[in-house]
Each structure stands twice: as structure tokens, then as C-alpha cells.
Amino acid sequence: WTPDSRYICFLVPEHGRVDLRRVSIDGGPVETIFSADREILGYDLAPDAGKIAFVASTDRAPWDLYIAHVDVVAEEPGHSLEQRLTEVNGEWLAAKTLGAVEDLWFESTDGTPIQGWIVQPPDLNPEKKYPLVLSIHGGPHAMWSRHESTMWHEWQMLAARGYVVLACNPRGSDGYGRDFRAALHKRWGEVDLPDLMAGVEAVLARGYVDSERLVITGGSYGGFMTAWVIGHEDRFKAAVAQRGVYDLISFYSTSDVPRLTEWEFDAAPWQDPELLWKYSPLSHVEDIHTPLLLIHSENDFRAPIPSAEGLFVALRRLKRPVQLVRYPRDGHELSRSGEPKHRVDRLERIADWFDKYTK
């Protein structure tokens, strides 16, 4: 609520950014308070309604505190008279060389426009050929942005290791309307796979990516999709699937969100086991030949570790190249809030696994 009780304010993910908007309690149009090329995490209104304090991130400066004058913003939507109050990472970043982040719009195989971003190695030489990392978000109804708070350092770390990184928002993602989001319903993997591969083709068309050195990774639903992709495509030289769901039938009885399968597939396991098995990466394990590193935490209650163990055992039984790294004590948020030594170890293992198969 605004202090005068005339409006309700809220954050809106749209097209890879997070805006602050408001609507009158009397109805009417939704008005934009902030619309900028950044991601807003949280905000608060001053009691006199004259100012808003907010925390925002950009691809050059993750998470700082700002303050802005509401009246100015309201009169000129999308523009604000604001002041940055902190530079939390300023000194540390001053000693680092960051890769440029480039916006990318491309068409999927059926003409659907898809938004993505390319993170370039520092001092990119367009005459050279670089390996490419395809990074897939979780959710499934989440949204990458060029300022992605939880993965920004991971993309920059891989770019510093000499990789071009592609992140995009295939169908099913938030931020592009209800129909775009709902396209994934009862079609996990089917509808977003063409979008992801079209993004790879769009980056290959730039000329500086080596088509023989493509690798793939993702976490949570991104882990699901990593396993799904390599069960349907043989183009990737290596894959890292993190905290993923690989068996939708067992997921129902082990996860802390069991009804996710009912929301996404309109079925519990006993109602339509064939459907849930069809969309489980484990059911396509015989088609997986890509070297796969599975990363999972032992205290992951969202996507419990037995699913990763099942995929690992199946690939071992088939004598396919696979490793399973399990982290004690940590949970589903390993990459964001895990023990520091585990977070560093995870990043090093991902980069080393890719290096092994691309260099």
C-alpha cells in the first residue's frame, strides 16, 4: 500500500527485468513507477510517500541500495530522480575484468520470438572460435535476466575461463504473458527444447562459437532440461545437471512440493503414470551418450537426491560417462546459500568438467 492508501504497489517480471508498478484501489490502468534495465529485488515506501528505497542489480553492479523520489517517477514513468547509496562490491569489482553482456532476440523454429543474453569472454576476439555454455533456468516458470542475481558470478566465471555463455527464456518462462508461460503445461521438454536449440543456432550465426565445443548446464528445472536435452540431442560435448528432477513419478512422493506434478500435468502418479514417465528424463536414459556430471545436495527437499541417484545408476549400468557429486548438509539452494567451500568446489567442478571435454 502507498501511505495515502490510494495505490497498491508490486513488482512485475517482464522481458528480463523486474519493474515496480502500481494500481489504484479504484481500478484503472496499471502504472509503471520504475522501468529500467535492471532487476529490483525489494523496496519500501517512506511514510510521507515522497521516496522509495529499493535494492537493485545490474550486470555491472550486483545488489546495491538506491533511493528515488516518487513524485518525479509518477510524472515521468520509466524515469526517476534517484540516488545510489551503496557500492557493496565496488572495490572488489574494480580489480576484475568483466565480460560484456549482449542482448539477443531470436525466433524459435515456429517463429515465436525468444529473448536471451550472451555473456562474452573478456576481450572477445571475433576472429577466434570459443566454446559455448548453454545455461538453463529453473522454475520451470522462472525468468533469466542479464542481471540475474543468483547466477551472475557463475556466468562471468565461465566467461573468464574462455566460454561464451548463452542464457535465454524459452516458452514456459515468466515475464512474457500468460500464454507464453502456460505453453509448457503437460509438455515439459517438448515445447522449450526447440527454443533453446534455436538460441544456440542464433549464437553460432555470430561466427565466434565453435559448433564442435557446445556444453550445457542448468539447475532444478534446468537440471531436468539438461538431462532431457542430452536425451534428445547429441550436439553437446559435456553436460552438468544440477539439483534436477529426473523421475516425475518418484518426485511426487519425495519432494516438498508434491503437487507440482498435479499443477503441471493435471495428474498424480496413480492417475496417469504413463504421462509422467514419458516426461521423465530417466525414461530416455538409453539415448544419453553425452558425458554427464550430476551435482546434488543430500538435504535437497525440493528435488530429493534419489532422483539423481537413479539417473546415475542407470547411466553406470549402461556404461556411459557419468559422475555424481553429492554435497553433505546443503539443500536445493546450494549455488546461492550453500557452505562457501561447497559453492567454490561446485563452480570449479563445473568448469573443470567442461574443460575436460572442450579443450
Coordinates of C-alpha atoms in Angstrom, one line a residue:
W1 CA 0.0 0.0 0.0
T2 CA 1.1 3.6 -0.6
P3 CA 1.0 5.6 2.6
D4 CA -2.1 7.5 1.4
S5 CA -3.9 4.2 0.7
R6 CA -4.7 5.2 -2.8
Y7 CA -2.5 2.6 -4.6
I8 CA -1.1 -0.9 -4.3
C9 CA 2.5 -1.3 -5.5
F10 CA 4.0 -4.6 -6.7
L11 CA 7.0 -6.0 -8.6
V12 CA 6.5 -7.4 -12.1
P13 CA 8.9 -9.6 -14.0
E14 CA 8.8 -8.7 -17.7
H15 CA 11.2 -9.2 -20.6
G16 CA 14.2 -10.0 -18.4
R17 CA 13.8 -7.2 -16.0
V18 CA 11.8 -6.5 -12.8
D19 CA 9.7 -3.4 -12.8
L20 CA 7.9 -1.6 -9.9
R21 CA 4.3 -0.8 -10.7
R22 CA 1.1 0.4 -9.0
V23 CA -2.6 0.2 -9.5
S24 CA -5.3 2.5 -8.0
I25 CA -7.7 0.9 -5.5
D26 CA -10.4 2.3 -7.7
G27 CA -9.2 0.3 -10.6
G28 CA -7.9 1.6 -13.8
P29 CA -4.7 1.0 -15.6
V30 CA -1.5 -0.4 -14.1
E31 CA 1.1 2.4 -13.9
T32 CA 4.9 1.9 -14.1
I33 CA 6.9 3.5 -11.3
F34 CA 10.3 2.2 -12.3
S35 CA 11.2 0.6 -15.6
A36 CA 14.9 0.4 -16.2
D37 CA 17.4 -2.1 -17.5
R38 CA 17.9 -3.8 -14.1
E39 CA 16.4 -6.2 -11.6
I40 CA 14.7 -5.0 -8.5
L41 CA 14.7 -7.4 -5.5
G42 CA 12.7 -5.4 -2.9
Y43 CA 11.5 -2.0 -2.0
D44 CA 9.9 0.1 0.7
L45 CA 7.9 3.3 0.7
A46 CA 8.7 6.3 3.0
P47 CA 5.9 7.2 5.4
D48 CA 5.5 10.6 3.7
A49 CA 5.1 8.8 0.3
G50 CA 7.8 11.1 -1.1
K51 CA 10.5 8.5 -1.5
I52 CA 11.1 4.8 -2.3
A53 CA 14.1 2.8 -1.2
F54 CA 14.9 -0.2 -3.2
V55 CA 17.6 -2.8 -3.8
A56 CA 18.5 -3.4 -7.5
S57 CA 21.1 -5.3 -9.5
T58 CA 22.7 -4.7 -12.9
D59 CA 25.2 -6.8 -14.9
R60 CA 27.9 -4.4 -13.7
A61 CA 26.9 -4.0 -10.1
P62 CA 25.1 -6.7 -8.2
W63 CA 22.7 -5.6 -5.5
D64 CA 23.0 -2.1 -4.2
L65 CA 20.7 0.2 -2.3
Y66 CA 19.0 3.1 -4.0
I67 CA 16.5 5.8 -3.1
A68 CA 14.2 7.6 -5.5
H69 CA 11.6 10.4 -5.4
V70 CA 8.2 9.0 -6.0
D71 CA 6.5 12.2 -7.4
V72 CA 9.1 12.6 -10.1
V73 CA 8.7 9.0 -11.1
A74 CA 5.0 9.1 -11.2
E75 CA 5.0 12.2 -13.5
E76 CA 7.6 10.6 -15.9
P77 CA 7.1 6.8 -16.0
G78 CA 10.3 5.0 -16.6
H79 CA 12.4 7.8 -15.4
S80 CA 13.4 8.6 -11.8
L81 CA 15.4 11.1 -9.9
E82 CA 17.4 8.6 -7.8
Q83 CA 20.5 8.2 -5.8
R84 CA 22.7 5.2 -5.3
L85 CA 23.5 4.8 -1.6
T86 CA 25.9 1.8 -1.7
E87 CA 28.7 0.2 -3.7
V88 CA 28.9 -3.1 -1.9
N89 CA 31.1 -4.8 -4.4
G90 CA 32.7 -1.7 -5.9
E91 CA 36.3 -2.3 -4.6
W92 CA 36.2 -6.0 -5.4
L93 CA 34.9 -5.5 -8.9
A94 CA 37.4 -2.7 -9.6
A95 CA 40.1 -5.4 -9.7
K96 CA 38.1 -7.7 -12.0
T97 CA 37.7 -7.7 -15.8
L98 CA 34.1 -8.5 -16.7
G99 CA 32.8 -9.9 -19.9
A100 CA 30.3 -7.9 -21.9
V101 CA 26.6 -8.9 -21.8
E102 CA 24.8 -8.6 -25.1
D103 CA 21.0 -8.7 -25.6
L104 CA 19.8 -11.3 -28.0
W105 CA 16.3 -11.7 -29.6
F106 CA 15.8 -14.6 -31.9
E107 CA 13.0 -16.7 -33.5
S108 CA 12.2 -20.3 -32.5
T109 CA 11.5 -22.9 -35.1
D110 CA 7.9 -21.9 -35.3
G111 CA 8.6 -18.2 -35.4
T112 CA 8.0 -17.4 -31.7
P113 CA 10.3 -14.6 -30.5
I114 CA 12.6 -15.6 -27.7
Q115 CA 14.7 -13.3 -25.5
G116 CA 18.2 -14.2 -24.4
W117 CA 21.6 -12.8 -23.4
I118 CA 25.2 -13.6 -24.5
V119 CA 28.0 -13.2 -21.9
Q120 CA 31.2 -12.8 -23.8
P121 CA 34.7 -13.7 -22.6
P122 CA 36.7 -10.5 -21.7
D123 CA 38.4 -9.1 -24.7
L124 CA 36.4 -11.2 -27.1
N125 CA 38.2 -11.7 -30.5
P126 CA 35.5 -12.3 -33.1
E127 CA 38.1 -13.9 -35.3
K128 CA 38.6 -16.8 -32.8
K129 CA 36.3 -19.7 -32.0
Y130 CA 35.1 -20.1 -28.4
P131 CA 33.3 -23.0 -26.7
L132 CA 29.6 -22.2 -25.7
V133 CA 27.8 -22.9 -22.5
L134 CA 24.0 -23.1 -22.7
S135 CA 22.7 -22.2 -19.2
I136 CA 19.0 -23.1 -18.5
H137 CA 17.0 -21.6 -15.7
G138 CA 14.9 -23.4 -13.1
G139 CA 11.3 -23.0 -12.1
P140 CA 10.1 -24.1 -14.6
H141 CA 8.4 -20.7 -14.6
A142 CA 11.3 -18.5 -13.7
M143 CA 13.0 -15.8 -15.8
W144 CA 16.6 -15.2 -16.6
S145 CA 17.7 -11.6 -16.9
R146 CA 21.0 -10.0 -17.9
H147 CA 21.3 -9.0 -14.2
E148 CA 20.5 -12.5 -12.8
S149 CA 21.3 -12.2 -9.2
T150 CA 21.9 -15.9 -8.3
M151 CA 24.0 -16.9 -11.4
W152 CA 25.7 -13.6 -12.5
H153 CA 29.0 -14.6 -10.9
E154 CA 28.8 -18.1 -12.5
W155 CA 28.3 -16.7 -16.0
Q156 CA 31.2 -14.3 -15.5
M157 CA 33.4 -17.1 -14.1
L158 CA 32.8 -19.2 -17.1
A159 CA 33.3 -16.3 -19.5
A160 CA 36.6 -15.6 -17.7
R161 CA 37.6 -19.3 -18.4
G162 CA 37.1 -18.6 -22.1
Y163 CA 33.5 -19.6 -22.7
V164 CA 30.7 -17.8 -24.4
V165 CA 27.6 -18.2 -22.2
L166 CA 24.0 -18.2 -23.6
A167 CA 21.1 -17.7 -21.3
C168 CA 17.5 -17.4 -22.7
N169 CA 13.9 -17.6 -21.6
P170 CA 12.2 -20.3 -23.6
R171 CA 8.5 -20.9 -23.5
G172 CA 7.3 -21.6 -20.0
S173 CA 9.3 -18.7 -18.6
D174 CA 7.7 -15.9 -16.6
G175 CA 7.8 -12.3 -18.0
Y176 CA 6.1 -12.8 -21.4
G177 CA 2.5 -13.2 -20.6
R178 CA 0.1 -16.0 -19.5
D179 CA 0.0 -17.9 -22.8
F180 CA 3.8 -18.0 -23.1
R181 CA 4.0 -19.3 -19.6
A182 CA 1.3 -21.9 -20.0
A183 CA 2.7 -23.3 -23.2
L184 CA 4.8 -25.7 -21.0
H185 CA 1.7 -27.3 -19.4
K186 CA 1.8 -31.1 -19.8
R187 CA 4.7 -30.6 -22.3
W188 CA 7.9 -30.3 -20.2
G189 CA 10.9 -30.5 -22.5
E190 CA 8.9 -30.7 -25.7
V191 CA 7.9 -27.1 -26.2
D192 CA 11.1 -25.4 -24.8
L193 CA 13.7 -27.7 -26.4
P194 CA 13.2 -26.1 -29.9
D195 CA 13.5 -22.6 -28.3
L196 CA 16.8 -23.5 -26.6
M197 CA 18.3 -25.0 -29.7
A198 CA 17.2 -22.1 -31.8
G199 CA 19.1 -19.9 -29.4
V200 CA 22.2 -22.0 -29.9
E201 CA 21.9 -21.6 -33.6
A202 CA 21.5 -17.8 -33.2
V203 CA 24.7 -17.6 -31.3
L204 CA 26.5 -19.9 -33.8
A205 CA 25.5 -17.5 -36.5
R206 CA 27.7 -14.8 -34.9
G207 CA 30.7 -16.7 -36.1
Y208 CA 32.8 -16.8 -33.0
V209 CA 31.5 -20.0 -31.4
D210 CA 32.9 -23.5 -32.2
S211 CA 29.9 -25.8 -33.1
E212 CA 32.0 -28.7 -32.0
R213 CA 32.5 -27.4 -28.5
L214 CA 29.0 -26.9 -27.1
V215 CA 28.2 -27.7 -23.4
I216 CA 25.1 -27.4 -21.3
T217 CA 24.1 -26.9 -17.7
G218 CA 21.1 -25.9 -15.5
G219 CA 19.7 -26.3 -12.0
S220 CA 16.4 -27.6 -10.7
Y221 CA 14.1 -27.5 -13.8
G222 CA 17.3 -26.5 -15.6
G223 CA 18.7 -29.8 -14.4
F224 CA 15.7 -31.6 -15.7
M225 CA 16.1 -29.9 -19.0
T226 CA 19.8 -30.6 -19.2
A227 CA 19.1 -34.3 -18.9
W228 CA 16.2 -34.0 -21.3
V229 CA 18.2 -32.2 -23.9
I230 CA 21.0 -34.7 -23.9
G231 CA 18.4 -37.5 -24.1
H232 CA 17.2 -35.9 -27.4
E233 CA 20.2 -34.2 -28.8
D234 CA 23.8 -35.4 -29.4
R235 CA 25.3 -32.0 -30.1
F236 CA 26.8 -31.3 -26.7
K237 CA 30.2 -32.4 -25.7
A238 CA 29.5 -32.3 -22.0
A239 CA 26.7 -31.6 -19.6
V240 CA 26.3 -30.7 -15.9
A241 CA 22.8 -31.3 -14.5
Q242 CA 22.3 -29.7 -11.0
R243 CA 19.6 -30.4 -8.4
G244 CA 17.3 -31.8 -11.1
V245 CA 14.1 -33.8 -11.3
Y246 CA 14.7 -36.9 -13.4
D247 CA 11.8 -39.1 -12.4
L248 CA 8.5 -37.4 -12.1
I249 CA 6.7 -40.5 -10.6
S250 CA 9.0 -40.8 -7.5
F251 CA 9.2 -37.0 -7.3
Y252 CA 5.6 -36.9 -6.2
S253 CA 6.2 -38.9 -3.0
T254 CA 9.6 -37.4 -2.0
S255 CA 9.5 -33.7 -2.8
D256 CA 8.3 -30.9 -0.5
V257 CA 6.2 -29.7 -3.4
P258 CA 4.5 -33.0 -4.5
R259 CA 1.5 -31.2 -6.1
L260 CA 3.8 -29.6 -8.6
T261 CA 3.1 -32.6 -10.9
E262 CA -0.6 -32.1 -10.5
W263 CA -0.4 -28.5 -11.3
E264 CA 1.9 -29.1 -14.3
F265 CA 0.5 -32.3 -15.7
D266 CA -3.1 -32.5 -14.3
A267 CA -2.3 -35.9 -12.8
A268 CA -1.0 -37.7 -9.8
P269 CA 1.3 -40.8 -10.5
W270 CA -1.5 -43.3 -9.9
Q271 CA -3.8 -41.4 -12.3
D272 CA -1.6 -41.2 -15.3
P273 CA 1.8 -42.9 -14.7
E274 CA 2.4 -43.3 -18.5
L275 CA 2.3 -39.5 -18.9
L276 CA 4.6 -38.7 -16.0
W277 CA 7.1 -41.4 -17.1
K278 CA 7.0 -40.1 -20.7
Y279 CA 8.2 -36.7 -19.5
S280 CA 10.8 -38.1 -17.1
P281 CA 14.4 -37.8 -18.4
L282 CA 15.1 -41.2 -16.8
S283 CA 12.8 -42.8 -19.4
H284 CA 15.1 -41.6 -22.1
V285 CA 18.3 -42.7 -20.4
E286 CA 19.3 -45.2 -23.2
D287 CA 19.6 -42.2 -25.6
I288 CA 22.0 -40.3 -23.3
H289 CA 25.6 -40.5 -24.6
T290 CA 26.8 -37.1 -23.6
P291 CA 29.3 -37.1 -20.6
L292 CA 27.2 -36.0 -17.7
L293 CA 28.2 -34.6 -14.3
L294 CA 25.4 -34.8 -11.8
I295 CA 25.6 -32.3 -8.9
H296 CA 23.2 -32.7 -6.0
S297 CA 22.9 -31.9 -2.3
E298 CA 22.0 -34.5 0.3
N299 CA 19.5 -32.3 2.1
D300 CA 17.6 -31.2 -1.1
F301 CA 14.0 -31.5 -0.1
R302 CA 12.7 -29.8 -3.3
A303 CA 14.3 -32.2 -5.7
P304 CA 15.5 -35.0 -3.5
I305 CA 18.7 -36.8 -4.3
P306 CA 17.2 -40.3 -5.1
S307 CA 16.2 -38.9 -8.5
A308 CA 19.9 -38.1 -9.3
E309 CA 21.0 -41.4 -7.9
G310 CA 18.5 -43.2 -10.1
L311 CA 19.8 -41.5 -13.3
F312 CA 23.4 -42.1 -12.2
V313 CA 22.9 -45.8 -11.6
A314 CA 21.1 -46.2 -14.9
L315 CA 24.0 -44.5 -16.8
R316 CA 26.6 -46.5 -15.0
R317 CA 24.7 -49.7 -15.8
L318 CA 24.7 -48.6 -19.5
K319 CA 28.5 -47.9 -19.2
R320 CA 28.0 -44.2 -20.2
P321 CA 30.4 -41.4 -18.9
V322 CA 28.8 -40.1 -15.8
Q323 CA 29.8 -38.8 -12.3
L324 CA 27.7 -37.9 -9.3
V325 CA 28.9 -35.4 -6.8
R326 CA 26.9 -35.2 -3.6
Y327 CA 27.3 -32.3 -1.1
P328 CA 26.5 -33.1 2.6
R329 CA 24.4 -30.7 4.7
D330 CA 23.4 -28.4 1.9
G331 CA 20.0 -28.2 0.2
H332 CA 18.3 -27.1 -3.0
E333 CA 19.9 -23.6 -2.7
L334 CA 23.5 -24.9 -2.9
S335 CA 24.5 -22.4 -5.6
R336 CA 23.2 -19.4 -3.7
S337 CA 23.3 -20.2 0.0
G338 CA 25.4 -23.4 0.4
E339 CA 28.5 -23.7 2.5
P340 CA 31.2 -21.4 1.0
K341 CA 33.7 -24.2 0.4
H342 CA 30.9 -26.2 -1.3
R343 CA 30.0 -23.3 -3.5
V344 CA 33.6 -22.8 -4.6
D345 CA 34.0 -26.5 -5.2
R346 CA 30.8 -26.7 -7.3
L347 CA 32.0 -23.9 -9.6
E348 CA 35.4 -25.4 -10.0
R349 CA 33.9 -28.9 -10.8
I350 CA 31.6 -27.4 -13.4
A351 CA 34.4 -25.5 -15.2
D352 CA 36.8 -28.5 -15.0
W353 CA 34.2 -30.9 -16.4
F354 CA 33.6 -28.6 -19.4
D355 CA 37.4 -28.0 -19.9
K356 CA 37.9 -31.8 -19.9
Y357 CA 35.7 -32.2 -23.0
T358 CA 36.2 -28.9 -24.9
K359 CA 39.9 -28.1 -24.6

